[in-house]
mmCIF file with all atom_site columns, C-alpha atoms in Angstrom:
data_model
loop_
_atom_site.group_PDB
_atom_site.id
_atom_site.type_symbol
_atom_site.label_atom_id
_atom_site.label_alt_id
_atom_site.label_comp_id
_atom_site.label_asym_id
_atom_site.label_entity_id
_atom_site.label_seq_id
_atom_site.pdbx_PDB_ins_code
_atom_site.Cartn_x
_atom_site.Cartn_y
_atom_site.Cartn_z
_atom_site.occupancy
_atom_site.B_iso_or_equiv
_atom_site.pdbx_formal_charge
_atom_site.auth_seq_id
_atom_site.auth_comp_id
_atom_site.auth_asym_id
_atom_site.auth_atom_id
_atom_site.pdbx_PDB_model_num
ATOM 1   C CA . UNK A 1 1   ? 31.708 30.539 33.281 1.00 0.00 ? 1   UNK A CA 1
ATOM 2   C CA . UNK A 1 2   ? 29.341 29.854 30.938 1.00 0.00 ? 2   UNK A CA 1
ATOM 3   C CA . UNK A 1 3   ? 26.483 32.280 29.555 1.00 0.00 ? 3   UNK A CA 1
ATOM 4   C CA . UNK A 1 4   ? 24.202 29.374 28.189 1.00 0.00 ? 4   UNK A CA 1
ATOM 5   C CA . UNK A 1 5   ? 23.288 26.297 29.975 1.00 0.00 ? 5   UNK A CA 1
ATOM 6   C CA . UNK A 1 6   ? 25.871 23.951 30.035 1.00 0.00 ? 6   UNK A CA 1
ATOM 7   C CA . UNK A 1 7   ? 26.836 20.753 31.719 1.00 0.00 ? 7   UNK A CA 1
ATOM 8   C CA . UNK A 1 8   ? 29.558 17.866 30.718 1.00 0.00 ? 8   UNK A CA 1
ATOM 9   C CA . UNK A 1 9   ? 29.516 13.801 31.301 1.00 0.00 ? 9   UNK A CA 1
ATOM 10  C CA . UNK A 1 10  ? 31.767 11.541 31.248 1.00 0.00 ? 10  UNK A CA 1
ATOM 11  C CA . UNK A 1 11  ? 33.807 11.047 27.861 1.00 0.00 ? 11  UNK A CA 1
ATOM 12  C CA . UNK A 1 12  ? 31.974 7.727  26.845 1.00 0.00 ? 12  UNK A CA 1
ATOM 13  C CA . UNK A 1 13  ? 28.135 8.686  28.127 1.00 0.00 ? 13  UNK A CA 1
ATOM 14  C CA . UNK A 1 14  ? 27.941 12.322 26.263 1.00 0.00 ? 14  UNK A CA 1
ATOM 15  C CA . UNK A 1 15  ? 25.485 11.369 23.802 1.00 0.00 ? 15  UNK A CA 1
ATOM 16  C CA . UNK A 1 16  ? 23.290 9.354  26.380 1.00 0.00 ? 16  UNK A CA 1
ATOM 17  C CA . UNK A 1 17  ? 23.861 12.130 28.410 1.00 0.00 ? 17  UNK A CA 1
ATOM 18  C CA . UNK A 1 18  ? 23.026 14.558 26.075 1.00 0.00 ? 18  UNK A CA 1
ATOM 19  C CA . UNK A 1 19  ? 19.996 12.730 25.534 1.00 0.00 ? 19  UNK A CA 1
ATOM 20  C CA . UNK A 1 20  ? 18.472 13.189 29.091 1.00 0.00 ? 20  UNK A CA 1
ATOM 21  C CA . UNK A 1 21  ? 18.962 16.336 29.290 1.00 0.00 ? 21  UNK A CA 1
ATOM 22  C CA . UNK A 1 22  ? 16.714 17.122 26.332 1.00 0.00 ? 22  UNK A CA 1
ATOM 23  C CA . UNK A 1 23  ? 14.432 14.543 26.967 1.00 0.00 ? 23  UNK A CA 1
ATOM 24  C CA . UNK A 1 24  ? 14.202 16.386 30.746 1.00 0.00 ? 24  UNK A CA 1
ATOM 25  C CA . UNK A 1 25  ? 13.591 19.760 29.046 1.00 0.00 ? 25  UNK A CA 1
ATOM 26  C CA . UNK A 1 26  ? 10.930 18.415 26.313 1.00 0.00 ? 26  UNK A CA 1
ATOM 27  C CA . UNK A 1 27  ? 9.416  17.361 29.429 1.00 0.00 ? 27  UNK A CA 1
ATOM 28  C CA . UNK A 1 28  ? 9.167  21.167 31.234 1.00 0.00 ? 28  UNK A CA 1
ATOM 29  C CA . UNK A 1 29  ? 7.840  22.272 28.393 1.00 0.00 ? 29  UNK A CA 1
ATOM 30  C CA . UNK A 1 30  ? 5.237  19.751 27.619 1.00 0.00 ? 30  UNK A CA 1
ATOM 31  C CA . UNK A 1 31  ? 4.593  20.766 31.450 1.00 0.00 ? 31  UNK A CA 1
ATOM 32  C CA . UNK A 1 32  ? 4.378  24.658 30.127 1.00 0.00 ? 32  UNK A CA 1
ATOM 33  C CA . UNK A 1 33  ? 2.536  23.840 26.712 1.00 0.00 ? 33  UNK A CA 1
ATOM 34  C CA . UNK A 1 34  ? -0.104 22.254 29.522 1.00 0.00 ? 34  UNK A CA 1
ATOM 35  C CA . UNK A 1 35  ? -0.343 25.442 31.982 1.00 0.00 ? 35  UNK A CA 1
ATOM 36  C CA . UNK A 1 36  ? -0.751 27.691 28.873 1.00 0.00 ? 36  UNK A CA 1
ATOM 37  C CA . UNK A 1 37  ? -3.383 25.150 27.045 1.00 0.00 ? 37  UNK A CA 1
ATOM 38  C CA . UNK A 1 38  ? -5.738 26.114 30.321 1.00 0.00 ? 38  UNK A CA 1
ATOM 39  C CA . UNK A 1 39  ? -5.730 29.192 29.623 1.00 0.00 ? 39  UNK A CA 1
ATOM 40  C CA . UNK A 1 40  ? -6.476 29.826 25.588 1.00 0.00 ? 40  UNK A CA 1
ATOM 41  C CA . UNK A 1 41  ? -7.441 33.652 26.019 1.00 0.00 ? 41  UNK A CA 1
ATOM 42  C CA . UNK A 1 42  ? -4.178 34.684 27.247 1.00 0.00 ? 42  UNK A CA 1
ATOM 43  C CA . UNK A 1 43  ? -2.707 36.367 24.629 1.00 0.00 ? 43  UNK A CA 1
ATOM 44  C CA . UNK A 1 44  ? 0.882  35.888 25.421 1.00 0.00 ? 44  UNK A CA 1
ATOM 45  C CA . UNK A 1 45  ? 0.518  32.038 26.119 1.00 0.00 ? 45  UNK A CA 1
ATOM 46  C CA . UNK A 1 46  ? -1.088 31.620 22.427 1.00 0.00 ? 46  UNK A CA 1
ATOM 47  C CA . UNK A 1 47  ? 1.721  33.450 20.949 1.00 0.00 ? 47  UNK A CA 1
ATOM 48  C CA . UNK A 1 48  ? 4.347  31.162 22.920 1.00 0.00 ? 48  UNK A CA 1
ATOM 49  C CA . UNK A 1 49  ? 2.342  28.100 21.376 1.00 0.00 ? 49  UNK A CA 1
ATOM 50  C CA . UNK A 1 50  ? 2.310  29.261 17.836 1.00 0.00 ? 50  UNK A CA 1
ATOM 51  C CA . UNK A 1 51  ? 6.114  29.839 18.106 1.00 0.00 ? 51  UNK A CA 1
ATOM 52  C CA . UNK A 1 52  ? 7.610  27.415 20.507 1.00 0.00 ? 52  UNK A CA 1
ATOM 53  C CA . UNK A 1 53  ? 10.110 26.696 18.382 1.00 0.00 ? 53  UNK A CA 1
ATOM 54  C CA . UNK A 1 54  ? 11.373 30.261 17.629 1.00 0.00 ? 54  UNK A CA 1
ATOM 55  C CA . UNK A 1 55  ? 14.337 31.559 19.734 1.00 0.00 ? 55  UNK A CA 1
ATOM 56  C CA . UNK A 1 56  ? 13.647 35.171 19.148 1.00 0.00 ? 56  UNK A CA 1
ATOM 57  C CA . UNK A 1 57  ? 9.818  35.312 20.149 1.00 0.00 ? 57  UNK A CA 1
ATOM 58  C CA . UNK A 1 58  ? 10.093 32.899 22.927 1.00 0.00 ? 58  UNK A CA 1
ATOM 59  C CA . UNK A 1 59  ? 13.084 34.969 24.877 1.00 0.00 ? 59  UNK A CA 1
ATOM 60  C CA . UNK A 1 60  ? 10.764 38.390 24.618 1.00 0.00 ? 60  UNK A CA 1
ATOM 61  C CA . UNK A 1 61  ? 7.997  35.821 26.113 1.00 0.00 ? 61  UNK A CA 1
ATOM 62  C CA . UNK A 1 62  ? 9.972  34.813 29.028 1.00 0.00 ? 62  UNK A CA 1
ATOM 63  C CA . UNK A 1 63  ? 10.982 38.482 29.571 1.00 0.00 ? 63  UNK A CA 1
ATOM 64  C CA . UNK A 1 64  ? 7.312  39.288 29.627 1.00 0.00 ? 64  UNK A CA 1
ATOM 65  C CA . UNK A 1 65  ? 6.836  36.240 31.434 1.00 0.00 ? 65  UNK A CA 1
ATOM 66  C CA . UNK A 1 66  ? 9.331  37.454 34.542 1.00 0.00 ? 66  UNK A CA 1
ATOM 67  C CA . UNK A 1 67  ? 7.264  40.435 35.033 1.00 0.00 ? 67  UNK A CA 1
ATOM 68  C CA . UNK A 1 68  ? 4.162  37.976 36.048 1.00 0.00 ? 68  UNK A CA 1
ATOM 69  C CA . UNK A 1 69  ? 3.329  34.908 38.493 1.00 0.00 ? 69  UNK A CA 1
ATOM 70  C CA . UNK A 1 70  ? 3.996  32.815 36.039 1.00 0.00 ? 70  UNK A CA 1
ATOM 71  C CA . UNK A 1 71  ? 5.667  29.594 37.783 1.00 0.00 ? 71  UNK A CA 1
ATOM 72  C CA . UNK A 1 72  ? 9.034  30.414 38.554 1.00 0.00 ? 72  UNK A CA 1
ATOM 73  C CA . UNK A 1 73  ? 10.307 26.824 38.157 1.00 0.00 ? 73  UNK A CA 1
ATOM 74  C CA . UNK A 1 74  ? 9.618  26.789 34.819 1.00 0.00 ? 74  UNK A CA 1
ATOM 75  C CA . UNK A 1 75  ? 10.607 30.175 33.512 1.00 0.00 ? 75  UNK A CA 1
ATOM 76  C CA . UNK A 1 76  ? 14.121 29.061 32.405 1.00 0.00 ? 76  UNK A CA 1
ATOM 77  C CA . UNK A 1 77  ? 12.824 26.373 29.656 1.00 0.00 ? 77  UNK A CA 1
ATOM 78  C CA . UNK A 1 78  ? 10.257 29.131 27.795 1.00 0.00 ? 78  UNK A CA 1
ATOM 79  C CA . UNK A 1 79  ? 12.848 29.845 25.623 1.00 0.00 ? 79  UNK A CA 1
ATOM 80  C CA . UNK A 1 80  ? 13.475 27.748 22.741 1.00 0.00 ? 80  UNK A CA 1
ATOM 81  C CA . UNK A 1 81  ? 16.570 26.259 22.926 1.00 0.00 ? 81  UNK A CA 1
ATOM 82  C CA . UNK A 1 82  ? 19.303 23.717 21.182 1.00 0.00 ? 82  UNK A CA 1
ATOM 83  C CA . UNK A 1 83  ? 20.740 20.757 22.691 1.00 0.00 ? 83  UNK A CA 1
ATOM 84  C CA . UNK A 1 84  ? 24.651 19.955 21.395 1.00 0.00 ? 84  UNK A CA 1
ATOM 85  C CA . UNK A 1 85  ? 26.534 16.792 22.480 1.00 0.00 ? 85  UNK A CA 1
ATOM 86  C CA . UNK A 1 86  ? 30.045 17.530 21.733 1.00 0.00 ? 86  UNK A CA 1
ATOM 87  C CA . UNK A 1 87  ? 32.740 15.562 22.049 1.00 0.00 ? 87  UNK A CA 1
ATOM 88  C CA . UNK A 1 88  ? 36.077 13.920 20.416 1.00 0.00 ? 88  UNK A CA 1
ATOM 89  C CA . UNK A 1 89  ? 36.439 11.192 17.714 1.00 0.00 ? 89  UNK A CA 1
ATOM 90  C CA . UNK A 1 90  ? 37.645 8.857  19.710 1.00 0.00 ? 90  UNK A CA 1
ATOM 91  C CA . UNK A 1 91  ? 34.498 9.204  21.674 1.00 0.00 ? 91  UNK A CA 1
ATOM 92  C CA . UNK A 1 92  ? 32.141 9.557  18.422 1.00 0.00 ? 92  UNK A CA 1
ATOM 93  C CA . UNK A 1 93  ? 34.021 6.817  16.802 1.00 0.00 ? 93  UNK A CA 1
ATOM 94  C CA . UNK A 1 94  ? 34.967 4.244  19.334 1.00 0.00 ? 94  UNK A CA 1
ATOM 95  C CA . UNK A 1 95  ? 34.294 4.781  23.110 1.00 0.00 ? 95  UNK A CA 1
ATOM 96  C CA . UNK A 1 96  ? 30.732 6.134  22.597 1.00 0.00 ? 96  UNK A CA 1
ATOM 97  C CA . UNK A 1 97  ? 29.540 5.344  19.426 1.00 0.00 ? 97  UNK A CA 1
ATOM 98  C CA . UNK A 1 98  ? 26.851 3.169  20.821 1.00 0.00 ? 98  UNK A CA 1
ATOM 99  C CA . UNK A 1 99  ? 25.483 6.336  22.035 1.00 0.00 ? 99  UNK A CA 1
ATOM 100 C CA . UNK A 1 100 ? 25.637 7.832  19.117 1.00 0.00 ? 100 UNK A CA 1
ATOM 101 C CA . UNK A 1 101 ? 23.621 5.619  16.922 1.00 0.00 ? 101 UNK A CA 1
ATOM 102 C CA . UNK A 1 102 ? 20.659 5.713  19.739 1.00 0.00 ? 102 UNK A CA 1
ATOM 103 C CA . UNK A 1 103 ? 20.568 8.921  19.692 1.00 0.00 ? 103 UNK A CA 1
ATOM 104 C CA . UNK A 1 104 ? 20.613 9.126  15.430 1.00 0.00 ? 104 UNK A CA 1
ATOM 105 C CA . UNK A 1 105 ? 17.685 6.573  15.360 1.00 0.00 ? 105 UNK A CA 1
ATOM 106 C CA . UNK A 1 106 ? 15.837 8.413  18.000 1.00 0.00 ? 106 UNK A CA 1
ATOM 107 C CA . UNK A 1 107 ? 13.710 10.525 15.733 1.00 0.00 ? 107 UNK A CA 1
ATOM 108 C CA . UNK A 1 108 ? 14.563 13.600 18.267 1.00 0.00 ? 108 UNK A CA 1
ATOM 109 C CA . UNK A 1 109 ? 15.559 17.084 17.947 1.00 0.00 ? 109 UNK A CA 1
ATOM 110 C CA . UNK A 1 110 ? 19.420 17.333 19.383 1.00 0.00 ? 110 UNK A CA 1
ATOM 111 C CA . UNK A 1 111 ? 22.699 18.040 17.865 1.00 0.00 ? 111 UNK A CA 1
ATOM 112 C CA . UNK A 1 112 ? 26.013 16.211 17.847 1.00 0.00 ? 112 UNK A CA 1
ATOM 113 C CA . UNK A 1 113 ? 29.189 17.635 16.686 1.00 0.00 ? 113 UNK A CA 1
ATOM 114 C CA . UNK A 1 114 ? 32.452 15.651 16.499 1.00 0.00 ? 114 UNK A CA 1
ATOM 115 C CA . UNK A 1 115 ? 35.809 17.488 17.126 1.00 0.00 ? 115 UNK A CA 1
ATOM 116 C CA . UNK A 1 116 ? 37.888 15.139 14.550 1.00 0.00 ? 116 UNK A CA 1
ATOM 117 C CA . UNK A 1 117 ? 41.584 15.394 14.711 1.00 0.00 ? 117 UNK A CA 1
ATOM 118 C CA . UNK A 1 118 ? 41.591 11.616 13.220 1.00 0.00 ? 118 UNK A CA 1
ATOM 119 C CA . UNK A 1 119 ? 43.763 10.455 15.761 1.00 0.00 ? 119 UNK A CA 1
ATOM 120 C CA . UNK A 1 120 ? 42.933 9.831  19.772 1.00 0.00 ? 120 UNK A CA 1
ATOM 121 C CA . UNK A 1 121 ? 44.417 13.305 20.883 1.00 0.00 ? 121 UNK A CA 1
ATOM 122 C CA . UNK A 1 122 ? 43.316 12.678 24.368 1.00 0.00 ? 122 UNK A CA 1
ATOM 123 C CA . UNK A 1 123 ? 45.884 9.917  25.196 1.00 0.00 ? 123 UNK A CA 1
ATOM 124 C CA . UNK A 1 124 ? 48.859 11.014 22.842 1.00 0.00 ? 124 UNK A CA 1
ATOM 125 C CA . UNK A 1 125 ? 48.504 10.971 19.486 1.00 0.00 ? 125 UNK A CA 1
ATOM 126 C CA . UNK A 1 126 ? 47.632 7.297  18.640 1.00 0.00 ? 126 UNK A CA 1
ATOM 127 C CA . UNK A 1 127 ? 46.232 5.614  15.332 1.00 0.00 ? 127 UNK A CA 1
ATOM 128 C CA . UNK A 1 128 ? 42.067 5.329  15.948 1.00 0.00 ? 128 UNK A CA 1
ATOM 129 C CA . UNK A 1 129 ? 39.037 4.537  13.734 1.00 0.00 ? 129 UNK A CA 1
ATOM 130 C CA . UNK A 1 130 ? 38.680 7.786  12.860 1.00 0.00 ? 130 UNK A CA 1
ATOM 131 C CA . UNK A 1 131 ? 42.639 7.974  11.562 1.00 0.00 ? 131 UNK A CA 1
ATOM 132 C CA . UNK A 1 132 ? 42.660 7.497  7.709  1.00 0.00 ? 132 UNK A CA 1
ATOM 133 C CA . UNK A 1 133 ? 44.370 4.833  5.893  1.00 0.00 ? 133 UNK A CA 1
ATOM 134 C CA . UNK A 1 134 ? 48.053 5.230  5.368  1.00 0.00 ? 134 UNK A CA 1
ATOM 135 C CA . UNK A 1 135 ? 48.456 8.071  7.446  1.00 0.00 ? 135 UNK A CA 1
ATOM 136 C CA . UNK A 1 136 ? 51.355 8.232  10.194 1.00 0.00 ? 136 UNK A CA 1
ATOM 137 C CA . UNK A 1 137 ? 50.650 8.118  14.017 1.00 0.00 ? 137 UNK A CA 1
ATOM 138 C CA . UNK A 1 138 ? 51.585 6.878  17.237 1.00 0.00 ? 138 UNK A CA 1
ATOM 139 C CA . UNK A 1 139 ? 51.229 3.168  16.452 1.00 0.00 ? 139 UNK A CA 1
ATOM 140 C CA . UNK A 1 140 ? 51.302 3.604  13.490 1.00 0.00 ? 140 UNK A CA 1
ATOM 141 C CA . UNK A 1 141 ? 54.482 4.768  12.021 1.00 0.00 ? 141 UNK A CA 1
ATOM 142 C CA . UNK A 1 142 ? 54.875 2.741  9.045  1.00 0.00 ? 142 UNK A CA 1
ATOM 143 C CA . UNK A 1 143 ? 51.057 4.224  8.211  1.00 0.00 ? 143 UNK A CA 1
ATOM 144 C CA . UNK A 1 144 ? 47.585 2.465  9.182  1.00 0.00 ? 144 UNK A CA 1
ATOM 145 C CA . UNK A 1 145 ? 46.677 -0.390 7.174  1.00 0.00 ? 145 UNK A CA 1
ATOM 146 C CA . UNK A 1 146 ? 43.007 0.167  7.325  1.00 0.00 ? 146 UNK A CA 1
ATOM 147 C CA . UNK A 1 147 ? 40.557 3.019  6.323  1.00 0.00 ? 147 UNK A CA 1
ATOM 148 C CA . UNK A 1 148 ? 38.801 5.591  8.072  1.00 0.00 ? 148 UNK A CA 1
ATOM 149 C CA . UNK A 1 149 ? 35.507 4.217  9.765  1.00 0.00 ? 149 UNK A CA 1
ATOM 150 C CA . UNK A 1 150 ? 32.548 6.602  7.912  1.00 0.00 ? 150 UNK A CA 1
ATOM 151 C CA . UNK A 1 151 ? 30.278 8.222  10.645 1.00 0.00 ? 151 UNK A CA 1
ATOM 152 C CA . UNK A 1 152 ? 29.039 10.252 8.183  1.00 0.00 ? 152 UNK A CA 1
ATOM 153 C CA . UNK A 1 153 ? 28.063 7.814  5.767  1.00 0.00 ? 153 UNK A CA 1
ATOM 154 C CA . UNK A 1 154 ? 26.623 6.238  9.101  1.00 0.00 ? 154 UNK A CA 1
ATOM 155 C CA . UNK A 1 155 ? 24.623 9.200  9.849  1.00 0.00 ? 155 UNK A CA 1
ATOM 156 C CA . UNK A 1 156 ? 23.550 9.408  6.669  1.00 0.00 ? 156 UNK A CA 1
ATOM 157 C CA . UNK A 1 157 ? 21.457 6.252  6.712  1.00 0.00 ? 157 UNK A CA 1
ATOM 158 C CA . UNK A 1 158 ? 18.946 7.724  9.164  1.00 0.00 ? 158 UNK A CA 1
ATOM 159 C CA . UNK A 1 159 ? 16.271 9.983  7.597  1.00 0.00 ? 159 UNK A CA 1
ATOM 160 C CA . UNK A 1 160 ? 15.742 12.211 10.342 1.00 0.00 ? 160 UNK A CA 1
ATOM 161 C CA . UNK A 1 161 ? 19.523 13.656 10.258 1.00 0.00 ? 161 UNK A CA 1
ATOM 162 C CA . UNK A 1 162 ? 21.168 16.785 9.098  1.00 0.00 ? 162 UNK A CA 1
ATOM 163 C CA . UNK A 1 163 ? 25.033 16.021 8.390  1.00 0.00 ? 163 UNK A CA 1
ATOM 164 C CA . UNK A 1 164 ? 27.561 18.420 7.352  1.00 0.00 ? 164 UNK A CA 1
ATOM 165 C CA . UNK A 1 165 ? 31.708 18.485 7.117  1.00 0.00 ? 165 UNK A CA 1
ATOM 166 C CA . UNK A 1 166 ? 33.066 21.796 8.191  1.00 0.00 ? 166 UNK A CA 1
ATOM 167 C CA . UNK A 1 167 ? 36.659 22.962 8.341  1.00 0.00 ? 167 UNK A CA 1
ATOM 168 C CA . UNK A 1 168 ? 36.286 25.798 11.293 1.00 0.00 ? 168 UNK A CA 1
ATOM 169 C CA . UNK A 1 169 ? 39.710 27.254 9.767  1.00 0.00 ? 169 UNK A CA 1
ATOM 170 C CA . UNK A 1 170 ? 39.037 27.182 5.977  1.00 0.00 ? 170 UNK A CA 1
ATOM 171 C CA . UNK A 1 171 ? 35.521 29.049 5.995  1.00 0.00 ? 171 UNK A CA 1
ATOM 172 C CA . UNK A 1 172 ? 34.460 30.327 9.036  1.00 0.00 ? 172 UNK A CA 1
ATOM 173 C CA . UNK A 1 173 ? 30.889 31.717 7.721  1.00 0.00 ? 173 UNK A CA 1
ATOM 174 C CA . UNK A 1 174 ? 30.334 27.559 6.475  1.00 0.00 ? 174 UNK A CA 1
ATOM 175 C CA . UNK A 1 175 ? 31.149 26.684 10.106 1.00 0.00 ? 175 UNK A CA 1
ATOM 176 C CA . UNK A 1 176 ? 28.497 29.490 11.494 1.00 0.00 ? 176 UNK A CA 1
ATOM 177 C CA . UNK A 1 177 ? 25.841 28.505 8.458  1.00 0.00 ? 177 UNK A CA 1
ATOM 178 C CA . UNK A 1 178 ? 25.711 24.924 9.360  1.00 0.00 ? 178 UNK A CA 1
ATOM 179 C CA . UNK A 1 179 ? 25.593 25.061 13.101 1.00 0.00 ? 179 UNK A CA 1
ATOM 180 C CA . UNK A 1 180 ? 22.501 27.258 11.924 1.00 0.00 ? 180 UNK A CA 1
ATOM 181 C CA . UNK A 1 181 ? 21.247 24.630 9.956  1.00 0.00 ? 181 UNK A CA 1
ATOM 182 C CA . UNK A 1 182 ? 21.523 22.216 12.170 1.00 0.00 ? 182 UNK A CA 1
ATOM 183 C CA . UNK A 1 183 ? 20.050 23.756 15.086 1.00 0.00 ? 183 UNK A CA 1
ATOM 184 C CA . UNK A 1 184 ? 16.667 24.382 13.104 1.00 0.00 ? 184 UNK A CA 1
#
């Protein structure tokens, strides 16, 4: 149902599985970068590795691209793309935060974005990491007694990341600018 490529793990791999799936694209185009290296007078193929990176100018390559022999296995990774792991707090904070922190300290391209609704909405409503101190919730009705654990200070630490808070309801332009940001 989905006009982009999409696929979905189990609730405690997603960042791992995230993770393969653009380390298995890296890897067709390193294969493409290769094919196109060969041949340094095609036009097309030099303008594809000056802007590999660019969304626009690779998806009017891969339309050109269709039209020739080019190998058919690899047509669907010409275009740049952005890899997402999205999932839950109770995943990012708890479950699969393992993941997470790999794939921080990893030094590679791919985005993460946490759904946080502060408690674990996927079995009821109960108190998790992610559920701030002295807040009500299943569990804990008379408010939890410790504080919120601080993924993004966590993320934070790591040079190579790009962290931002949104509030998809209070700005919806923010939302749209840093999913921008982060994707470049």
């Amino acid at each position: 149902p989905y006009n982009i490529p999409w696929a979905n793990s189990l609730f405690e791999d997603n960042a791992e599985f995230g993770f393969g799936m653009m380390k298995s694209y890296k890897q067709k185009r390193e294969q493409i970068e290769n094919i196109m290296l060969q041949e340094p007078t095609n036009e097309l193929y030099k303008k594809w590795l000056d802007n590999k990176d660019n969304y626009e100018i690779t998806s009017v390559i891969k339309d050109k691209l269709s039209k020739t022999n080019f190998d058919k296995n690899l047509l669907n990774y010409i275009e740049s793309r952005s890899v997402w792991c999205i999932g839950g707090d109770g995943w990012a904070y708890d479950i699969g935060f393992s993941g997470i922190d790999q794939v921080l300290s990893s030094n590679e391209n791919i985005n993460i974005l946490v759904l946080d609704t502060e408690v674990y909405s996927n079995t009821g409503g109960q108190a998790s990491k992610s559920t701030k101190a002295g807040a009500v919730a299943k569990f804990a009705t008379d408010g939890k007694k410790t504080r919120k654990k601080d993924l993004f200070k966590i993320a934070t630490d790591y040079d190579n990341v790009y962290v931002a808070s949104i509030c998809l309801g209070a700005n919806p332009m923010q939302t749209i600018k840093c999913f921008k940001e982060a994707s470049e």
